[in-house]
Short mmCIF file of C-alpha atoms in Angstrom, two decimals:
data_model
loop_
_atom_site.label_atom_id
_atom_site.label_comp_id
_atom_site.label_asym_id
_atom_site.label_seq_id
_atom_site.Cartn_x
_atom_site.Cartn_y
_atom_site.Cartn_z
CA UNK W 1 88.05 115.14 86.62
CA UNK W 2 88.21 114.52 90.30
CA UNK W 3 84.48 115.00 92.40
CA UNK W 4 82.76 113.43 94.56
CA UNK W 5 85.99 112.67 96.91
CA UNK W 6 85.10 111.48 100.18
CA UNK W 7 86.06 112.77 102.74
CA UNK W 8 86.35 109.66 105.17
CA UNK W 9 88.93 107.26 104.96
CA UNK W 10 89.81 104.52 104.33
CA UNK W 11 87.01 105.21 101.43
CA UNK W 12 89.10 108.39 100.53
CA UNK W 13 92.11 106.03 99.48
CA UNK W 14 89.25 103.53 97.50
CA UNK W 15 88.26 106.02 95.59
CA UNK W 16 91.69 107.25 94.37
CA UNK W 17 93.01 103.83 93.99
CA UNK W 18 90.20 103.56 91.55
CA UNK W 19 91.03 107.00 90.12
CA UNK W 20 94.59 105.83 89.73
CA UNK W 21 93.50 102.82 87.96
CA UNK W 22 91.89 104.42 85.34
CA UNK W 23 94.63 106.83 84.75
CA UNK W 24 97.13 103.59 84.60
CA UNK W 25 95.30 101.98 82.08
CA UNK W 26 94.96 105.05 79.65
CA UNK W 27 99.01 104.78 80.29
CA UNK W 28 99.01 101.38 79.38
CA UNK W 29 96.93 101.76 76.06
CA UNK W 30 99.09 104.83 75.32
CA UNK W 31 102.32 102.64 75.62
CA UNK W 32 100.99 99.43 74.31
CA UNK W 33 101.97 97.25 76.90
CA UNK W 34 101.85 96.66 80.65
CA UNK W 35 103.53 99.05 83.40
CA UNK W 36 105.70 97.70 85.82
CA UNK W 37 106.72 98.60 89.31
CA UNK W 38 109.81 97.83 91.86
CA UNK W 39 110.23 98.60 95.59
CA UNK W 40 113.25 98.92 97.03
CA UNK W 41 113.29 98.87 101.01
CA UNK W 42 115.75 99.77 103.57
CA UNK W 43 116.18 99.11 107.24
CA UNK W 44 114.03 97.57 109.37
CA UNK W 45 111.14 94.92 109.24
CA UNK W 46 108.63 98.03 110.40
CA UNK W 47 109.67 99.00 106.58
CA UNK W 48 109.15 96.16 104.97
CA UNK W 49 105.69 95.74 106.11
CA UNK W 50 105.30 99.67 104.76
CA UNK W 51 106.65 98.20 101.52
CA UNK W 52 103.79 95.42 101.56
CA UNK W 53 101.36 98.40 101.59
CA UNK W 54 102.81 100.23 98.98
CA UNK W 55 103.12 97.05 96.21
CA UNK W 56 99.40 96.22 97.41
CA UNK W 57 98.27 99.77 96.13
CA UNK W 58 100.57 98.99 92.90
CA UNK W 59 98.80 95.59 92.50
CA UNK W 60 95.34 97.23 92.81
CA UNK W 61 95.96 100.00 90.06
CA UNK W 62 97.13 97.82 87.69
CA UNK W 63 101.06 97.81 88.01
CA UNK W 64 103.03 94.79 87.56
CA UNK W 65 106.00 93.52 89.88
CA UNK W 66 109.78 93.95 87.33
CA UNK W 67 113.77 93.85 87.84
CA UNK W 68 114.63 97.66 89.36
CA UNK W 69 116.58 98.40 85.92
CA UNK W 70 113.45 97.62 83.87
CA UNK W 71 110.49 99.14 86.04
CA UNK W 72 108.73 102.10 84.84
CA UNK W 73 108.04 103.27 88.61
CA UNK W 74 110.77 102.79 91.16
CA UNK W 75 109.89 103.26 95.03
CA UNK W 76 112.62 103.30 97.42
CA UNK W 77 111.68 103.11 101.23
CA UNK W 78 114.66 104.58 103.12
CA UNK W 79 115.95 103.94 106.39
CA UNK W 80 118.19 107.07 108.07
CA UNK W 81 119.04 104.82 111.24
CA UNK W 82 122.67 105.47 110.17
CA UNK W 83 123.74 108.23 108.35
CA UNK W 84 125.78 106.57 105.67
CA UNK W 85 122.03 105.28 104.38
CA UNK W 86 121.88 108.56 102.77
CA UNK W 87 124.56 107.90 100.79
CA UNK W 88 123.67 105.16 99.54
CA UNK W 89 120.29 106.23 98.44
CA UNK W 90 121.75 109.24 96.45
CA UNK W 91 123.77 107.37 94.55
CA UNK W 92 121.19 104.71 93.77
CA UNK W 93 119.10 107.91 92.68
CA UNK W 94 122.51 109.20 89.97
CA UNK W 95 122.11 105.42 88.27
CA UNK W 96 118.25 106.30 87.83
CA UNK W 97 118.72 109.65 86.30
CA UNK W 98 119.86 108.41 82.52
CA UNK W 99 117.37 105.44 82.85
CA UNK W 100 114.88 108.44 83.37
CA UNK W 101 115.92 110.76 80.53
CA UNK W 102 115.21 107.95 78.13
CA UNK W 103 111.98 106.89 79.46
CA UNK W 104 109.86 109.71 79.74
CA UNK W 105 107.08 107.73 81.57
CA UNK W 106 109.34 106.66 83.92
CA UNK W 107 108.33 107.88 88.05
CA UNK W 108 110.46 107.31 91.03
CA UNK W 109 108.77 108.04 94.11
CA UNK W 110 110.94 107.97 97.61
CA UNK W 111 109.45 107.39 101.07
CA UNK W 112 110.32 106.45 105.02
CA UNK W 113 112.08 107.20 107.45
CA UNK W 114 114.87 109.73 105.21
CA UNK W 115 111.97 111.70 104.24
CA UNK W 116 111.55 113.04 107.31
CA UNK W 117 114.17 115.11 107.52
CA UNK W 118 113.88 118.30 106.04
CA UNK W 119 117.48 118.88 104.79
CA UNK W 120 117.05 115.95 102.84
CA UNK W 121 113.69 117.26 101.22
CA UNK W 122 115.88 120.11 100.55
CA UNK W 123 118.57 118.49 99.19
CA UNK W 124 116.69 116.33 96.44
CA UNK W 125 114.04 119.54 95.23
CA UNK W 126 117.79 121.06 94.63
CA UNK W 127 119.49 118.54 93.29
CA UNK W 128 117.41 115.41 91.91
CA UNK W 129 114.25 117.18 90.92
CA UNK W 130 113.61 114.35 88.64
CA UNK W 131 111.94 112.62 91.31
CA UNK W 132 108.31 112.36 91.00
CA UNK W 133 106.77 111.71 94.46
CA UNK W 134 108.17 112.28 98.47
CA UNK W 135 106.30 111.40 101.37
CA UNK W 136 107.16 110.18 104.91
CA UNK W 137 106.28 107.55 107.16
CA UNK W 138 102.98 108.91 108.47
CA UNK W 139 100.78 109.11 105.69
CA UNK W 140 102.01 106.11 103.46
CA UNK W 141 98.54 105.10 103.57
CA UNK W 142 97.74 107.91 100.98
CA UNK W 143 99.80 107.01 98.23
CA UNK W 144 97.05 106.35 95.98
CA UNK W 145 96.01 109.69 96.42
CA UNK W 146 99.80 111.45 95.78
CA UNK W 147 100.02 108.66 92.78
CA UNK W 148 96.70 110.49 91.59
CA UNK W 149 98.13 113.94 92.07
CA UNK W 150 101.47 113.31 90.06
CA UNK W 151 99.74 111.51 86.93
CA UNK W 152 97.45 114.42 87.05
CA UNK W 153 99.85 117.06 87.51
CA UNK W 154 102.84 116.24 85.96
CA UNK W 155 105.14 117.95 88.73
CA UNK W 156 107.12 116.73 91.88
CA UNK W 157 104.80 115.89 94.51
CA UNK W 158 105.60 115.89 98.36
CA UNK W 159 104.09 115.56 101.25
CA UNK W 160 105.63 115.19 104.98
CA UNK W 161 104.08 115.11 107.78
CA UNK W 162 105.76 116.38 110.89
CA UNK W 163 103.59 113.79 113.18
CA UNK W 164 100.36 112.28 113.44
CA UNK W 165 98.12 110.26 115.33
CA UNK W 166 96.04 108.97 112.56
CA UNK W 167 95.52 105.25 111.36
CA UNK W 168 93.92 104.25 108.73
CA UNK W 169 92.79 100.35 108.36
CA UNK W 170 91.96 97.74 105.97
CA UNK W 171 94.02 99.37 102.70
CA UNK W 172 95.51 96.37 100.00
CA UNK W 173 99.16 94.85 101.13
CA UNK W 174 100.73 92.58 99.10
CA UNK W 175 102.66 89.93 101.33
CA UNK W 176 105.92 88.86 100.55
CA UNK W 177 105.64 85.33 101.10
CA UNK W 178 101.90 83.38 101.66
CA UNK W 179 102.12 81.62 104.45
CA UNK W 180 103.73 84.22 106.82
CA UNK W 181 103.09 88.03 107.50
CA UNK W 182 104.36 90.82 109.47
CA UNK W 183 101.58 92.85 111.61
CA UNK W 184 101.91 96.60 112.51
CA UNK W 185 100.53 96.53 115.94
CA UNK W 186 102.12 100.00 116.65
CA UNK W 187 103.57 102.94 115.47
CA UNK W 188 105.73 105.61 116.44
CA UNK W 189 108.55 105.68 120.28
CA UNK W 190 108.23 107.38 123.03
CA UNK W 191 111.84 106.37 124.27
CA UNK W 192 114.40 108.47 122.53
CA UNK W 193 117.05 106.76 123.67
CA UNK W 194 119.93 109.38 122.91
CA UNK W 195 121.63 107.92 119.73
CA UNK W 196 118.76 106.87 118.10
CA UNK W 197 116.67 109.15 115.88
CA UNK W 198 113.55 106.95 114.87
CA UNK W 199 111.30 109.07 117.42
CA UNK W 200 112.14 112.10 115.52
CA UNK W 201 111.29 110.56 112.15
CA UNK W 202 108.57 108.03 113.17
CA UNK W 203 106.79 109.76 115.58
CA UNK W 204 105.33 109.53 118.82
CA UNK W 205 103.57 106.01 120.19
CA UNK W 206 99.90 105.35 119.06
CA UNK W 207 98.67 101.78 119.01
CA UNK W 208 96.06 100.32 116.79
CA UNK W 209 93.16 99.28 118.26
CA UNK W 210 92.88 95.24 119.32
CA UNK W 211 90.11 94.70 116.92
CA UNK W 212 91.81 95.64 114.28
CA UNK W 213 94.41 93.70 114.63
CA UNK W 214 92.57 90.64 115.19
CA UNK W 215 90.58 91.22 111.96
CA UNK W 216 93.82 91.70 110.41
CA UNK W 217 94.87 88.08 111.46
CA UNK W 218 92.08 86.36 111.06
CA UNK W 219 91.95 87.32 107.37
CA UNK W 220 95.28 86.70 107.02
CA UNK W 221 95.25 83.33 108.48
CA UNK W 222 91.99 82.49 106.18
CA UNK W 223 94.28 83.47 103.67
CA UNK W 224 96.83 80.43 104.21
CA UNK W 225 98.90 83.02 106.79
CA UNK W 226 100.37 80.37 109.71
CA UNK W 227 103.16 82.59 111.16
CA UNK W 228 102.76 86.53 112.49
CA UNK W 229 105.41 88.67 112.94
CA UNK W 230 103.97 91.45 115.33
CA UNK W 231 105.42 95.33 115.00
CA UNK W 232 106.60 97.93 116.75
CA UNK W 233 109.32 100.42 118.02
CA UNK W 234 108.51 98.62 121.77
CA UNK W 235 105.88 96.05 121.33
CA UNK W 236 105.85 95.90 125.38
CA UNK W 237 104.33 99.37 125.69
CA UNK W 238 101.29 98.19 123.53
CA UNK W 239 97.86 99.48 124.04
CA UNK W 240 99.24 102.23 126.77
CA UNK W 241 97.66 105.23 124.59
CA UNK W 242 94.87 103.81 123.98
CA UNK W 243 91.13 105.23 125.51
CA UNK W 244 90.86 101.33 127.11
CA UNK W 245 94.13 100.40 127.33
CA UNK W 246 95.42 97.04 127.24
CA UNK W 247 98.75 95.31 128.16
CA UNK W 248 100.48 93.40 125.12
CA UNK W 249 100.55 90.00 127.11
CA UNK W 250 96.82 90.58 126.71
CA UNK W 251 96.63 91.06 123.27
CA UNK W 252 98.76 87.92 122.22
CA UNK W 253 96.47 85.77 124.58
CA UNK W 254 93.47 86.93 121.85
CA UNK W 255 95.78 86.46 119.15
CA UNK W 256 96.23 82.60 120.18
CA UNK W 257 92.67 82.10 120.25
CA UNK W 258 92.43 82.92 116.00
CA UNK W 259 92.42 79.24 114.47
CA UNK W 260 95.09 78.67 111.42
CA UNK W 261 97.74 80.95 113.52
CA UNK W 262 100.23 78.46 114.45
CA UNK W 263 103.30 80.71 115.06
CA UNK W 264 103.41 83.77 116.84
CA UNK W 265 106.96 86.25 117.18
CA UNK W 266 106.97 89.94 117.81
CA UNK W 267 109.94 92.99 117.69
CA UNK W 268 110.90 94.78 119.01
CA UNK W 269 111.00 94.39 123.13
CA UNK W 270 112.27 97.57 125.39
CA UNK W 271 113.78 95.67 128.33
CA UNK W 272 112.39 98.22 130.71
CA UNK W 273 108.34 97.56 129.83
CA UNK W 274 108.85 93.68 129.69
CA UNK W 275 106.14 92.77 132.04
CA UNK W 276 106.23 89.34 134.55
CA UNK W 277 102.61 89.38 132.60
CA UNK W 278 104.51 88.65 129.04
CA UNK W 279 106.83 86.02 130.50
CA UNK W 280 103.59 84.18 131.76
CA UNK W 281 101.57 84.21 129.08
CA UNK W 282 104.75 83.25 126.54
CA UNK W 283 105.52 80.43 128.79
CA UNK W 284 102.02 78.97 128.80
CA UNK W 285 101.73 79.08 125.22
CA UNK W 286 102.21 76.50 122.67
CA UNK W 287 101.90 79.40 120.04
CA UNK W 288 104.11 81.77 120.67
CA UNK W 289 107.42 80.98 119.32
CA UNK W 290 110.57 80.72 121.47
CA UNK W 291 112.45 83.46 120.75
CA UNK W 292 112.64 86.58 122.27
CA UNK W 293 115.17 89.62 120.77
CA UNK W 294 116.30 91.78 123.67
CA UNK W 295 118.14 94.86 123.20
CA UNK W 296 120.96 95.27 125.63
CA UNK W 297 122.86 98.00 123.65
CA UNK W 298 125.36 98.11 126.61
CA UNK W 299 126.67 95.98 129.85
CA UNK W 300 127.61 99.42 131.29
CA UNK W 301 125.06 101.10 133.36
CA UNK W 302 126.66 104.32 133.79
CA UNK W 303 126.30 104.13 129.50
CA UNK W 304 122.83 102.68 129.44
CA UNK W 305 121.81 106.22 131.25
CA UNK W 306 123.71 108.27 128.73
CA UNK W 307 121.95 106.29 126.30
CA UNK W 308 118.42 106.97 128.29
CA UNK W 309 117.83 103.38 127.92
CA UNK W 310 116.26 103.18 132.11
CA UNK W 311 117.44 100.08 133.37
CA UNK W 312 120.52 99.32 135.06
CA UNK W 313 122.97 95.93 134.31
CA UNK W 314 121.74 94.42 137.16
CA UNK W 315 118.04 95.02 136.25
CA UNK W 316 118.79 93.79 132.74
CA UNK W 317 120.92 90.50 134.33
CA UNK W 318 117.81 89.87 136.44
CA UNK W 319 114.72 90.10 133.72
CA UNK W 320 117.00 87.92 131.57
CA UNK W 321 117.34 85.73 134.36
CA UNK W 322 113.88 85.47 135.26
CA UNK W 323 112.94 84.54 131.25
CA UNK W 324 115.62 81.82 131.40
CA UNK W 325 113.75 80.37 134.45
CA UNK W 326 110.32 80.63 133.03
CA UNK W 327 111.10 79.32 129.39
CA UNK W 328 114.61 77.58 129.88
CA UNK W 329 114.26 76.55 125.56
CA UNK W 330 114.22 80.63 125.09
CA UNK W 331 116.80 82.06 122.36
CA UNK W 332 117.89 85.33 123.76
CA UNK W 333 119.16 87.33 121.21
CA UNK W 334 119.71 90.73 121.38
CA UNK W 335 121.35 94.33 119.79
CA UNK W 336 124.86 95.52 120.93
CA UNK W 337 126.39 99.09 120.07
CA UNK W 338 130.36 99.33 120.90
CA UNK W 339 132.17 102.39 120.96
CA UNK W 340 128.78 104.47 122.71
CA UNK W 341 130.25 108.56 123.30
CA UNK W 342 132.34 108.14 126.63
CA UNK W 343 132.89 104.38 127.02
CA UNK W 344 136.30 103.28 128.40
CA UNK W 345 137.58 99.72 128.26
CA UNK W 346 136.56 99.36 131.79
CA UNK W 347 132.50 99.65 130.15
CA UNK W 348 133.59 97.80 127.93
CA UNK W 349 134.67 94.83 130.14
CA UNK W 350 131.08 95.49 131.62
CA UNK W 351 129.39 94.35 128.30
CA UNK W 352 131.45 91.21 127.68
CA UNK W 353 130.39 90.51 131.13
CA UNK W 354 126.48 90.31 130.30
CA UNK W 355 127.63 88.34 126.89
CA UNK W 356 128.83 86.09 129.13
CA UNK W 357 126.59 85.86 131.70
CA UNK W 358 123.27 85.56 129.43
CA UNK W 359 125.16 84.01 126.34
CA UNK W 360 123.13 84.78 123.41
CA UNK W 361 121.97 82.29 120.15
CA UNK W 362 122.90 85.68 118.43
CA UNK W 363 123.78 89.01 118.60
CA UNK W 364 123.21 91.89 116.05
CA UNK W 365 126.42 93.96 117.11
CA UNK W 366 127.19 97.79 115.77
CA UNK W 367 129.80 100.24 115.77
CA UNK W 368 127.94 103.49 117.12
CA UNK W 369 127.51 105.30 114.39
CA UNK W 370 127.07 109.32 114.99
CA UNK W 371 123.43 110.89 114.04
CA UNK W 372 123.13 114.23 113.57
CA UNK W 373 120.08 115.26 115.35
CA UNK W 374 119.77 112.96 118.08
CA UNK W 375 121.45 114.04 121.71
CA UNK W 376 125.03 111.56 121.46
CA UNK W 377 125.97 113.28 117.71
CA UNK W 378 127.43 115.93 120.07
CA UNK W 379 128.21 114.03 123.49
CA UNK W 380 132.11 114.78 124.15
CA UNK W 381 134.29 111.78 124.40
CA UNK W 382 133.56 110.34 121.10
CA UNK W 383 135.73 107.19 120.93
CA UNK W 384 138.48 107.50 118.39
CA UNK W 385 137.44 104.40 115.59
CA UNK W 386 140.44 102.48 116.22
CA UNK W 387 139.66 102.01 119.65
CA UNK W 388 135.92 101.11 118.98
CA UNK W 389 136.72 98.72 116.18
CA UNK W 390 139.05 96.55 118.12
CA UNK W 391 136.66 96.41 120.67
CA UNK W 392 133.96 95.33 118.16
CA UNK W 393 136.24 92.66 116.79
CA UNK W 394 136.48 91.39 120.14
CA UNK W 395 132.92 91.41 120.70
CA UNK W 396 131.98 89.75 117.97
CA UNK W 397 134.94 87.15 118.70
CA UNK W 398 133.12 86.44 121.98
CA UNK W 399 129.17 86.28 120.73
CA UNK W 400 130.12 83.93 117.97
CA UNK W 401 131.96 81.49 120.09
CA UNK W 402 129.31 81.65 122.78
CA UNK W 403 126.35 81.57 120.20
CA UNK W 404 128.09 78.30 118.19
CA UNK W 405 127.96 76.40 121.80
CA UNK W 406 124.84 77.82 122.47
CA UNK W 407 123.21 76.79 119.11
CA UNK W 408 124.82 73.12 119.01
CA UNK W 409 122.57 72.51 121.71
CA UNK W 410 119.66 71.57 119.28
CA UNK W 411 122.40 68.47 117.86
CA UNK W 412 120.37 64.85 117.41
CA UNK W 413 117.10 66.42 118.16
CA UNK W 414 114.06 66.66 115.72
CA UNK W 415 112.21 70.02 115.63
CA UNK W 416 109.42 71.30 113.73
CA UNK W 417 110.36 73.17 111.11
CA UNK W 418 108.38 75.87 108.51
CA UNK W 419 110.22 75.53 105.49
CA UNK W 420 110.70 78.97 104.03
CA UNK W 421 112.29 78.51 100.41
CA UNK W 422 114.96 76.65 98.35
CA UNK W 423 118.28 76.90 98.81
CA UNK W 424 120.41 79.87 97.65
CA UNK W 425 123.16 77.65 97.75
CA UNK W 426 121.76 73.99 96.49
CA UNK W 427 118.47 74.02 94.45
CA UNK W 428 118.41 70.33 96.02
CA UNK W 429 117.98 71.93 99.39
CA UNK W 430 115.61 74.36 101.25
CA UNK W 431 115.73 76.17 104.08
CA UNK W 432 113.44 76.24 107.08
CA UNK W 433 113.25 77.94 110.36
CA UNK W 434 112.58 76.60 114.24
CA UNK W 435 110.76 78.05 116.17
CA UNK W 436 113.29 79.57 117.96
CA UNK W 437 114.43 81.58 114.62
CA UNK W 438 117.40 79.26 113.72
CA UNK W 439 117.93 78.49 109.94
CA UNK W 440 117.73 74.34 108.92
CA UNK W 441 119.10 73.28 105.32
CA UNK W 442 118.15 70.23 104.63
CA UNK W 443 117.17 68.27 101.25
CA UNK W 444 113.83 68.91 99.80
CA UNK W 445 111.48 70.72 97.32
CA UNK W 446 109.67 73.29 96.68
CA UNK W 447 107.15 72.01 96.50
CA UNK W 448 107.59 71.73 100.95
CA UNK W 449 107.41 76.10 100.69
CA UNK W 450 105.26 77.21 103.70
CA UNK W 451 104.64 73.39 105.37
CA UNK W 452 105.64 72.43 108.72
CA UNK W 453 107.55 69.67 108.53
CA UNK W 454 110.11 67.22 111.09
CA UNK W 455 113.59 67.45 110.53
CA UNK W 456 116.52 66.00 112.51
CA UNK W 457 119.02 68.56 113.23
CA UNK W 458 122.08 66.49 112.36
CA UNK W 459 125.28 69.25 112.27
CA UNK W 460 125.21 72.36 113.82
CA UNK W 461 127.33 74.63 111.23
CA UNK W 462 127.27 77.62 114.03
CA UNK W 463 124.21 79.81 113.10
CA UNK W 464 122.48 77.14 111.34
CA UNK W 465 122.00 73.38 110.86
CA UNK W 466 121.91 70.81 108.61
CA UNK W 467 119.57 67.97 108.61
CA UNK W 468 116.98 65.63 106.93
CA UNK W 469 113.29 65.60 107.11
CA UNK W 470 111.64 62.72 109.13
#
């Protein structure tokens, strides 16, 4: 019996997270053994840290962490950035339905970004109404509460949100790895840039307060935290909507100040809100690591305004150039989409250009991809694929050869590194990463997870190195 609830959160979510523990543990004495959980996530790192939420509520009610084809409650946190996610989640949903039958205790429960979109809520009450639980992206603080529902219920819960502006702090997360943590210092765009539908399915900007965040942090880093990964849609336009705003140079100077931190990074930067402010402050600092990702998307400015990105080339060219100056040890990395509605060769050329001109450690490069619902799913002139492929081959021909001169620069130096975990390859090695986000193999053992340590950075293998510790 449910009374009492208060109304307030986060003590709303307290009390059904301690609801929801009872209810597990009846489960568990029913069953005679323990229940197990899995989260799957998709897309970006704004997800992940959405799936640290989720397995901290798990934790707290008692589930524990299994293998996907053994769980008794499988999550999956979607992505619908491209549309062939949806496909893929589907199917992962037909291999759960005989897994399901058998186990009659068995929940899946499906969340993000895909849950927004309300031919897809359709879709599954039609066709896989043996899910248990759908929610969005705004109110994944309440699954506690929609857990409570469903073991109380016994029928398909859902519950979207078409937007919000609500935040709710200090809820259980359980990190993926000890010693470093993504931060949610944002939520929510207020760019749409034309092929991209994350505004529509994330919502519009809202920033957490600074406190907040710093109390996040500092717990964190009392926690053994040492490295911060800071989040948001366009970390630059931080603290804009809030009733005492605050620019996000400002915010990482406070951030320094928090004793343990000894890394700093942050994604996602909007090239048009990257302030002289930011460069300043990240070239002064001995925290904040160097490595900035830049989104370029296109060299073509008559594309970059189809794609409502608001800068030109030149203005691009010129911030890039300015960063360069300021921090010359800055890896500039950045995202490229080929094939955009409308692009000729001649943009093309126009993009190879600022490849060449800014040459990047890296480069995450796509084939545009058409989503329905945003304004470029029905631009004319889509390119036919066999254009925009070879033009993506040649891309990518030209970032890797810049990015393997660009990375051998670090050859017969010795860099801090935070070693990160063994080997996949060689459980004699592990793997570490500089602080400008390149990978280091080198021998070692695990017993070196989540400690800074010297390494010489013998052989640059392209992307990576390999070395030996000092």
């Amino acid at each position: 019996m449910l009374e009492n609830i208060p109304a307030k959160e986060p003590e709303r979510q307290y009390y059904f997270i301690e609801k929801a523990r009872e209810l597990v543990q009846e489960r568990k004495e029913t069953l005679g053994r323990p229940l197990s959980y899995h989260v799957i996530t998709f897309g970006c790192q704004m997800n992940a840290r959405d799936s640290e939420k989720l397995r901290g509520i798990l934790e707290s009610v008692g589930y524990e962490e299994a293998p996907e084809d053994r769980a008794d409650f499988v999550i999956y946190n979607t992505c619908t950035v491209r549309e062939n996610a949806n496909t893929r989640l589907y199917g992962r949903l037909g291999q759960q339905k005989p897994r399901k039958k058998k186990n009659p205790h068995m929940m899946i429960a499906l969340c993000g970004c895909m849950m927004q979109e309300p031919q897809v809520v359709e879709k599954l009450k039609k066709s896989y109404s043996f899910v248990d639980i759908i929610f969005g992206t705004h109110n994944i603080y309440k699954f506690a509460e929609l857990l409570v529902t469903r073991l109380t219920s016994e029928r398909m819960v859902i519950d979207i949100w078409k937007d919000t502006d609500k935040i709710v702090e200090d809820l259980p997360n359980q990190r993926k790895y000890p010693f470093k943590s993504g931060i949610n210092i944002m939520f929510g765009c207020n760019n749409f840039c034309s092929y991209c539908i994350v505004p529509y399915v994330r919502g519009r900007e809202r920033s957490r307060q600074p406190e907040a965040i710093l109390r996040e942090i500092r717990r964190m880093a009392a926690d053994g935290v040492t490295e911060i990964m800071l989040l948001g849609q366009n970390v630059n336009s931080y603290g804009k909507t809030l009733e005492h705003p605050i620019s996000f140079a400002r915010l990482l100077t406070m951030i320094e100040e928090i004793e343990g931190i000894r890394r700093i990074r942050f994604m996602t930067s909007h090239p048009k809100d990257l302030s002289d402010e930011l460069i300043q402050v990240m070239a002064g600092s001995s925290k904040i690591c160097r490595h900035l990702h830049l989104p370029v998307q296109s060299g073509s400015s008559r594309i970059l305004q189809k794609m409502n990105r608001r800068y030109t080339k030149e203005q691009y060219l010129e911030l890039a150039g300015k960063i360069r100056a300021a921090i010359p040890d800055i890896s500039l990395t950045t995202d490229i989409i080929v094939g955009f509605p409308g692009e000729t060769e001649e943009d093309f050329q126009e993009t190879l250009d600022v490849v060449r001109k800014v040459r990047y450690d890296s480069a995450f490069t796509f084939l545009y991809s058409k989503r329905t619902g945003t304004p470029a799913a029905v631009m004319e002139d889509q390119v036919p694929e066999e254009v925009a492929k070879d033009r993506f081959n040649r891309l990518l021909q030209e970032v890797q050869s810049i990015a393997a001169q660009t990375c051998a620069v670090h050859e017969g130096t010795t860099q801090e590194v935070l070693v990160e975990a063994v080997s996949e390859h060689d459980p004699g090695m592990v793997t570490g990463r500089l602080s400008n986000n390149l990978l280091v193999h080198f021998p070692g053992g695990e017993e070196l997870i989540g400690q800074y340590v010297d390494v010489s950075l013998d052989q640059c293998k392209g992307f990576y190195y390999l070395g030996e510790m000092k």
